[in-house]
Coordinates of C-alpha atoms and ligand atoms in Angstrom, one line a residue:
M878 CA -118.5 245.9 158.4
R879 CA -115.8 243.6 156.8
I880 CA -118.3 242.6 154.1
L881 CA -119.2 246.2 153.4
T882 CA -115.5 247.2 153.0
T883 CA -114.9 244.2 150.8
T884 CA -117.9 245.0 148.6
L885 CA -116.8 248.7 148.3
T886 CA -113.3 247.6 147.3
A887 CA -114.8 245.3 144.7
V888 CA -117.0 248.0 143.3
A889 CA -114.1 250.5 143.3
A890 CA -112.1 248.0 141.4
L891 CA -114.8 247.5 138.8
T892 CA -115.4 251.2 138.3
A893 CA -111.7 252.1 138.1
V894 CA -111.3 249.8 135.2
T895 CA -107.8 250.4 134.2
C896 CA -106.9 251.2 130.6
A897 CA -103.9 248.9 130.2
Q898 CA -101.9 249.6 127.1
A899 CA -101.3 246.6 124.8
Q900 CA -97.7 246.5 126.0
D901 CA -98.6 246.6 129.7
V902 CA -99.3 243.9 132.2
E903 CA -102.0 244.6 134.7
V904 CA -101.2 242.8 138.0
L905 CA -103.6 242.1 140.8
H906 CA -101.9 241.5 144.1
W907 CA -102.0 242.2 147.8
W908 CA -98.5 243.2 148.4
T909 CA -99.1 246.6 150.0
S910 CA -96.9 246.7 153.1
G911 CA -93.4 248.4 153.0
G912 CA -91.5 245.1 152.7
E913 CA -93.9 243.7 150.1
A914 CA -93.9 246.8 148.0
A915 CA -90.1 246.8 148.0
A916 CA -90.1 243.2 146.7
L917 CA -92.7 244.0 144.1
N918 CA -90.5 246.8 142.8
V919 CA -87.9 244.2 141.9
L920 CA -90.4 242.6 139.5
K921 CA -91.6 245.9 138.2
D922 CA -88.0 247.0 137.5
D923 CA -87.2 243.7 135.8
L924 CA -90.2 244.2 133.4
S925 CA -89.6 247.8 132.7
G926 CA -86.0 246.8 131.7
Q927 CA -87.8 244.8 129.0
G928 CA -90.0 247.7 127.9
I929 CA -93.1 246.3 129.6
G930 CA -95.2 248.7 131.6
W931 CA -97.0 247.8 134.8
Q932 CA -100.6 248.6 135.6
D933 CA -100.8 248.2 139.4
M934 CA -104.0 246.6 140.9
P935 CA -103.2 246.4 144.6
V936 CA -106.0 245.1 146.9
A937 CA -104.9 245.5 150.5
G938 CA -105.5 242.7 153.0
G939 CA -102.9 240.3 154.2
G940 CA -103.4 236.7 153.1
G941 CA -105.3 237.8 150.0
T942 CA -108.9 237.2 151.0
Q943 CA -110.1 240.6 149.8
A944 CA -107.9 240.3 146.6
M945 CA -109.8 237.1 145.7
T946 CA -113.2 238.8 146.2
V947 CA -112.1 241.6 143.8
L948 CA -110.7 239.1 141.3
R949 CA -114.1 237.3 141.2
A950 CA -115.9 240.6 140.6
R951 CA -113.4 241.5 137.8
V952 CA -113.8 238.2 136.0
T953 CA -117.5 238.1 136.4
S954 CA -117.7 241.5 134.7
G955 CA -115.6 240.2 131.8
N956 CA -112.6 242.3 132.7
A957 CA -110.0 239.8 134.1
P958 CA -106.6 241.3 134.9
T959 CA -103.6 240.0 133.0
A960 CA -101.8 238.4 135.9
V961 CA -102.9 237.6 139.4
Q962 CA -101.1 236.7 142.6
M963 CA -102.6 233.6 144.0
L964 CA -102.2 230.8 146.5
G965 CA -102.7 227.1 146.4
F966 CA -106.2 225.9 145.9
D967 CA -107.4 229.2 144.5
I968 CA -105.2 228.5 141.5
T969 CA -106.7 225.0 141.1
D970 CA -110.2 226.4 141.4
W971 CA -109.7 229.0 138.6
A972 CA -107.9 226.4 136.5
K973 CA -110.9 224.1 136.9
E974 CA -113.1 226.9 135.6
G975 CA -110.8 227.0 132.5
A976 CA -109.9 230.7 133.1
L977 CA -106.1 230.3 133.1
A978 CA -103.7 230.5 130.2
D979 CA -101.7 227.5 129.3
L980 CA -98.0 228.2 130.0
N981 CA -96.7 224.8 128.7
T982 CA -94.6 226.1 125.9
L983 CA -92.8 228.4 128.2
A984 CA -92.4 225.8 130.9
D985 CA -91.0 223.3 128.4
Q986 CA -88.5 225.8 126.9
N987 CA -87.3 226.7 130.3
K988 CA -87.5 223.3 131.9
W989 CA -89.6 224.4 134.9
G990 CA -90.5 220.8 135.6
D991 CA -86.8 220.0 136.5
V992 CA -86.3 222.9 138.9
I993 CA -89.7 223.5 140.6
P994 CA -90.4 221.1 143.5
A995 CA -93.4 218.7 143.3
A996 CA -95.1 220.5 146.3
L997 CA -95.3 223.7 144.2
Q998 CA -96.1 221.9 140.9
K999 CA -99.1 220.5 142.6
F1000 CA -100.6 224.0 142.4
A1001 CA -98.7 225.4 139.4
T1002 CA -100.1 222.7 137.1
H1003 CA -103.6 221.4 136.4
D1004 CA -104.5 218.5 134.2
G1005 CA -101.0 218.4 132.7
K1006 CA -101.0 222.1 132.0
W1007 CA -98.8 224.7 133.6
V1008 CA -101.2 227.4 134.8
A1009 CA -99.1 229.6 137.1
A1010 CA -95.5 230.7 137.7
P1011 CA -94.3 230.3 141.3
V1012 CA -92.5 233.3 142.7
N1013 CA -91.4 231.9 146.0
V1014 CA -91.8 229.7 149.0
H1015 CA -92.9 231.2 152.3
S1016 CA -93.3 229.3 155.5
T1017 CA -95.7 230.1 158.3
N1018 CA -94.2 228.4 161.3
W1019 CA -91.8 231.1 162.5
V1020 CA -91.3 233.1 165.6
W1021 CA -89.8 236.6 165.2
A1022 CA -88.1 238.0 168.3
N1023 CA -86.6 241.3 169.2
K1024 CA -83.0 240.6 170.1
A1025 CA -82.4 243.4 172.5
I1026 CA -85.4 242.3 174.6
M1027 CA -84.2 238.7 174.5
D1028 CA -80.7 239.8 175.7
E1029 CA -82.1 242.1 178.4
L1030 CA -84.3 239.4 179.8
G1031 CA -81.9 236.5 179.3
I1032 CA -84.3 234.6 177.1
S1033 CA -82.7 231.9 174.9
Q1034 CA -84.5 230.2 172.0
P1035 CA -87.6 228.5 173.3
Q1036 CA -87.5 224.8 172.3
T1037 CA -90.9 223.7 173.7
W1038 CA -94.4 225.2 174.2
D1039 CA -93.7 225.5 178.0
E1040 CA -90.5 227.4 177.4
F1041 CA -92.2 229.7 175.0
V1042 CA -95.0 230.4 177.5
A1043 CA -92.4 231.1 180.2
A1044 CA -90.5 233.5 177.8
M1045 CA -93.7 235.4 177.0
Q1046 CA -94.5 235.6 180.8
K1047 CA -91.0 237.1 181.4
A1048 CA -91.6 239.7 178.7
K1049 CA -95.0 240.6 180.0
D1050 CA -93.7 240.9 183.6
A1051 CA -91.0 243.2 182.3
G1052 CA -93.7 245.5 180.8
Y1053 CA -93.4 244.6 177.2
T1054 CA -96.2 243.4 175.0
A1055 CA -95.2 239.7 174.9
L1056 CA -96.9 238.9 171.6
A1057 CA -97.4 241.4 168.8
H1058 CA -100.6 240.4 167.1
G1059 CA -103.1 241.7 164.6
G1060 CA -106.6 240.6 165.3
Q1061 CA -107.7 239.5 161.8
A1062 CA -109.0 236.1 161.0
W1063 CA -106.2 235.1 158.6
Q1064 CA -103.6 236.1 161.2
E1065 CA -105.2 234.0 163.9
A1066 CA -105.4 231.1 161.4
T1067 CA -101.7 231.6 160.7
I1068 CA -100.9 231.2 164.3
F1069 CA -103.2 228.2 164.6
D1070 CA -101.2 226.5 161.8
A1071 CA -98.1 226.4 163.9
V1072 CA -99.8 225.7 167.2
A1073 CA -101.6 222.7 165.7
M1074 CA -98.5 221.3 164.2
A1075 CA -96.6 221.7 167.5
A1076 CA -99.4 220.3 169.6
G1077 CA -100.4 217.4 167.4
G1078 CA -97.4 216.7 165.1
P1079 CA -97.3 216.0 161.4
E1080 CA -99.8 213.1 161.3
F1081 CA -102.4 215.1 163.3
Y1082 CA -101.9 218.0 160.9
Q1083 CA -102.3 215.8 157.8
K1084 CA -105.4 214.1 159.1
A1085 CA -107.1 217.3 160.4
F1086 CA -106.3 219.9 157.7
V1087 CA -105.6 217.9 154.6
E1088 CA -107.9 214.8 155.0
L1089 CA -110.5 216.7 157.2
D1090 CA -110.8 213.5 159.2
E1091 CA -113.7 214.0 161.7
D1092 CA -112.1 212.0 164.5
T1093 CA -109.0 214.1 164.4
L1094 CA -111.0 217.4 164.1
S1095 CA -113.0 216.5 167.1
S1096 CA -110.1 215.0 169.2
D1097 CA -108.8 216.1 172.6
T1098 CA -105.7 217.2 170.8
M1099 CA -107.7 219.8 168.8
K1100 CA -109.2 221.0 172.1
E1101 CA -105.6 221.4 173.4
V1102 CA -104.8 223.5 170.3
F1103 CA -107.7 225.8 171.1
D1104 CA -106.6 225.9 174.7
R1105 CA -103.1 227.0 173.6
M1106 CA -104.7 229.7 171.4
G1107 CA -106.4 230.9 174.6
T1108 CA -103.1 231.0 176.3
L1109 CA -101.6 233.1 173.5
R1110 CA -104.6 235.4 173.7
G1111 CA -103.5 236.3 177.2
F1112 CA -100.2 237.7 175.9
V1113 CA -101.4 240.1 173.3
D1114 CA -102.0 243.8 174.0
D1115 CA -105.4 245.5 174.4
N1116 CA -105.4 247.1 171.0
F1117 CA -104.8 244.0 168.9
S1118 CA -108.2 244.0 167.2
G1119 CA -108.1 244.6 163.5
R1120 CA -104.4 245.5 163.4
D1121 CA -102.6 244.8 160.2
W1122 CA -99.8 242.2 160.4
N1123 CA -97.1 244.6 159.4
L1124 CA -98.0 247.0 162.2
A1125 CA -97.6 244.0 164.6
T1126 CA -94.2 243.4 163.1
A1127 CA -93.4 247.1 163.7
M1128 CA -94.0 246.5 167.4
V1129 CA -91.2 244.0 167.5
I1130 CA -89.0 246.1 165.3
N1131 CA -89.5 249.1 167.6
G1132 CA -88.8 247.2 170.8
D1133 CA -92.4 247.5 172.1
A1134 CA -93.1 243.7 171.8
A1135 CA -90.9 240.7 172.3
F1136 CA -92.4 238.2 169.7
Q1137 CA -94.6 237.9 166.7
L1138 CA -95.8 234.6 165.2
M1139 CA -96.0 235.1 161.5
G1140 CA -94.9 233.8 158.1
D1141 CA -91.5 234.9 156.8
W1142 CA -93.0 237.8 154.9
A1143 CA -92.5 239.5 158.4
K1144 CA -88.8 239.3 157.7
G1145 CA -89.4 241.6 154.7
E1146 CA -90.6 244.3 157.1
F1147 CA -87.5 243.9 159.4
L1148 CA -85.2 244.2 156.3
N1149 CA -87.1 247.1 154.9
A1150 CA -86.6 248.9 158.3
G1151 CA -82.8 248.3 157.9
K1152 CA -82.7 245.6 160.6
T1153 CA -80.3 242.6 160.4
P1154 CA -81.1 239.0 161.5
G1155 CA -78.9 237.8 164.3
E1156 CA -78.2 241.4 165.4
D1157 CA -81.5 243.2 165.7
F1158 CA -84.0 240.3 165.4
L1159 CA -84.0 236.5 165.6
C1160 CA -85.9 233.9 163.6
Y1161 CA -86.9 230.7 165.3
R1162 CA -89.1 227.8 164.2
F1163 CA -92.2 227.7 166.3
P1164 CA -91.3 225.6 169.3
G1165 CA -92.2 222.0 168.7
T1166 CA -92.1 222.4 164.9
Q1167 CA -88.3 222.4 164.4
Q1168 CA -88.5 219.5 161.9
Q1169 CA -91.6 220.7 160.1
V1170 CA -92.3 223.3 157.5
T1171 CA -95.8 224.6 156.7
F1172 CA -95.4 226.4 153.5
N1173 CA -97.3 228.6 151.0
S1174 CA -96.1 229.6 147.6
D1175 CA -97.1 232.9 145.9
Q1176 CA -97.7 232.2 142.3
F1177 CA -98.8 234.3 139.3
A1178 CA -101.6 232.9 137.2
M1179 CA -102.2 234.5 133.8
F1180 CA -105.8 234.9 132.9
D1181 CA -106.6 233.5 129.5
Q1182 CA -108.0 236.6 127.7
D1183 CA -107.8 235.7 124.0
G1184 CA -107.0 232.0 124.0
A1185 CA -103.3 232.4 123.8
V1186 CA -100.6 233.7 126.2
S1187 CA -99.7 237.3 125.3
D1188 CA -96.1 238.3 124.8
Q1189 CA -96.4 240.4 128.0
Q1190 CA -97.7 237.5 130.0
A1191 CA -94.9 235.3 128.7
A1192 CA -92.3 237.9 129.6
L1193 CA -93.8 238.2 133.1
A1194 CA -93.8 234.5 133.7
S1195 CA -90.2 234.0 132.4
A1196 CA -89.0 236.9 134.4
I1197 CA -90.5 235.3 137.5
L1198 CA -88.8 232.0 137.1
S1199 CA -85.4 233.4 136.0
P1200 CA -82.6 232.5 138.5
G1201 CA -81.4 236.1 139.0
F1202 CA -84.9 237.3 139.7
Q1203 CA -85.7 234.5 142.1
I1204 CA -82.7 235.5 144.3
A1205 CA -83.1 239.3 144.0
F1206 CA -86.8 239.1 144.8
N1207 CA -86.7 236.6 147.6
K1208 CA -83.9 238.4 149.3
V1209 CA -86.2 241.3 149.8
K1210 CA -89.5 239.5 150.3
G1211 CA -88.4 237.2 153.2
S1212 CA -89.3 234.1 151.3
V1213 CA -87.0 231.6 149.6
P1214 CA -86.7 230.7 145.9
A1215 CA -89.3 228.5 144.2
R1216 CA -86.4 226.8 142.3
T1217 CA -84.3 224.2 144.0
D1218 CA -81.2 224.6 141.8
L1219 CA -80.0 227.9 143.1
D1220 CA -77.0 229.0 145.1
V1221 CA -78.6 230.9 148.0
A1222 CA -75.3 232.3 149.5
E1223 CA -76.7 235.8 149.0
L1224 CA -79.7 235.2 151.3
D1225 CA -79.4 236.2 154.9
A1226 CA -79.1 233.6 157.7
C1227 CA -82.9 233.2 158.2
G1228 CA -83.3 232.8 154.4
Q1229 CA -80.6 230.2 154.1
Q1230 CA -82.0 228.3 157.1
G1231 CA -85.5 228.5 155.5
Y1232 CA -84.2 227.2 152.2
E1233 CA -82.4 224.2 153.7
E1234 CA -85.3 223.4 156.0
F1235 CA -87.8 223.5 153.1
K1236 CA -85.7 221.0 151.2
A1237 CA -85.0 218.8 154.2
A1238 CA -88.7 218.8 155.2
A1239 CA -89.7 217.8 151.6
A1240 CA -87.2 214.9 151.7
S1241 CA -88.3 213.6 155.1
G1242 CA -92.1 213.9 154.6
N1243 CA -92.3 216.9 157.0
L1244 CA -93.5 219.4 154.4
F1245 CA -97.1 220.5 154.6
G1246 CA -99.1 223.1 152.7
S1247 CA -100.3 225.7 155.1
F1248 CA -104.1 225.4 155.7
A1249 CA -104.2 229.1 156.7
H1250 CA -102.8 230.1 153.4
G1251 CA -104.9 228.0 151.1
H1252 CA -102.5 225.1 150.5
A1253 CA -104.5 222.4 152.3
N1254 CA -108.0 223.0 151.2
P1255 CA -110.2 225.1 148.9
A1256 CA -111.3 228.6 150.1
A1257 CA -114.7 227.4 151.3
V1258 CA -113.2 225.1 153.9
K1259 CA -110.4 227.5 154.8
N1260 CA -112.7 230.4 155.3
A1261 CA -115.1 228.3 157.4
M1262 CA -112.1 227.3 159.6
Y1263 CA -111.0 231.0 159.9
D1264 CA -114.5 231.9 161.3
V1265 CA -114.3 229.4 164.1
I1266 CA -110.7 230.1 165.0
T1267 CA -111.2 233.8 165.1
A1268 CA -114.5 233.5 167.1
H1269 CA -112.7 231.4 169.7
F1270 CA -109.8 233.8 169.9
N1271 CA -112.2 236.6 170.5
G1272 CA -113.9 234.8 173.4
E1273 CA -117.1 233.8 171.6
Y1274 CA -116.5 230.1 172.1
D1275 CA -114.7 228.1 174.8
S1276 CA -112.4 225.4 173.5
A1277 CA -114.9 222.6 173.6
T1278 CA -117.5 224.6 171.7
A1279 CA -114.8 225.6 169.2
V1280 CA -114.0 222.0 168.5
D1281 CA -117.7 221.2 167.8
E1282 CA -118.0 224.3 165.6
L1283 CA -114.9 223.3 163.7
V1284 CA -116.3 219.9 162.9
T1285 CA -119.7 221.4 161.8
A1286 CA -118.0 224.1 159.7
V1287 CA -115.9 221.5 157.9
Q1288 CA -118.9 219.1 157.4
I1289 CA -120.9 221.9 155.8
N1290 CA -118.2 223.2 153.5
K1291 CA -116.1 220.3 152.4
Ligands
GAL1043 C1 -99.5 235.6 152.3 C2 -98.6 235.8 151.1 C3 -97.4 236.5 151.4 C4 -97.7 237.8 152.1 C5 -98.7 237.6 153.2 C6 -99.2 238.9 153.9 O1 -100.6 235.0 152.0 O2 -98.2 234.5 150.6 O3 -96.7 236.8 150.2 O4 -98.1 238.7 151.3 O5 -99.8 236.9 152.8 O6 -99.8 239.8 153.0

């Protein structure tokens, strides 16, 4: 069914070929939730202030899997969009195909190399060429909590896995959904990201997800990670299957659920609903990952249509990296700026915490690209991991079988 929907979306995208005017940019993205759309409007408004029109090409589906399928179809049919939201290794893969415009002139003029951290440049550049403009830094290892429920039940910030399980049990016993979750593969992988980091620590994460080391992938620790996923499965409600991530966030916002495990794009939903961190909701690092940050960075790659970067593409890329835009956008999106030279006093408490933690983690060797969001491995490996993680979450495999399946999936796809 998922394949059918994706195919239909791709066909629709092909047939609804947009007639972008010369002065427009056509932007393919997956920012379709309330909070995401609000953030995207900041970019649209910035460009319209410069007289550049916006041809919207939204492809719903958190994490961008469907968007990448549509992109492939568009490029194959010779109709690449002007600019595309992309993550990590997807950028590298398209750059390797020679499909992306060279942004070096712009990058040199604006000294991007001095202000964009190395962890982001790793994906924004390829073979000495800037090929994408980073919009933000998200991180995936967060817990979002409903403050009223925490107060009512006397739950303080869980510091360990056991404390977190106890807190979820308390919420469940009180009649709440303990864990708001949307049963989609990328959401389960997002949770797995944090659970794996907490259970195994940074070295385990590096070996398993970056180096794809077989001993680590097949270790008892990996079995423990799957066991913990099974524990979490016991705290979701009966209707979790297929639910979009933002609807899961809404359960926490509305006081139906105590917690959600999600990247900080969830904060964009709270803010869009008029909620305030510290008053209505709380942001914690996933227990056991207080020192680590698993990040992903949304970047816009420009497709090389006529050999050179068009004026509109250049305007879009410079708008994205301008200091004012970086603050204005990330305030709404829930992420933090992609530049390290900004005063972030305007960000809320969670944003300021996230910005400091990103820099601290980078300095102490605790910053890791999120495997769930394409920053540890190319899509083939990522998607193969998704399949195993989601099959286990849905009860198709026990933990020991899931470990074996993970090893095989990686062997086949790496
Ligand atoms: C992530 C992306 C975020 C957010 C999220 C849910 O992959 O980096 O910006 O959009 O998906 O859609």
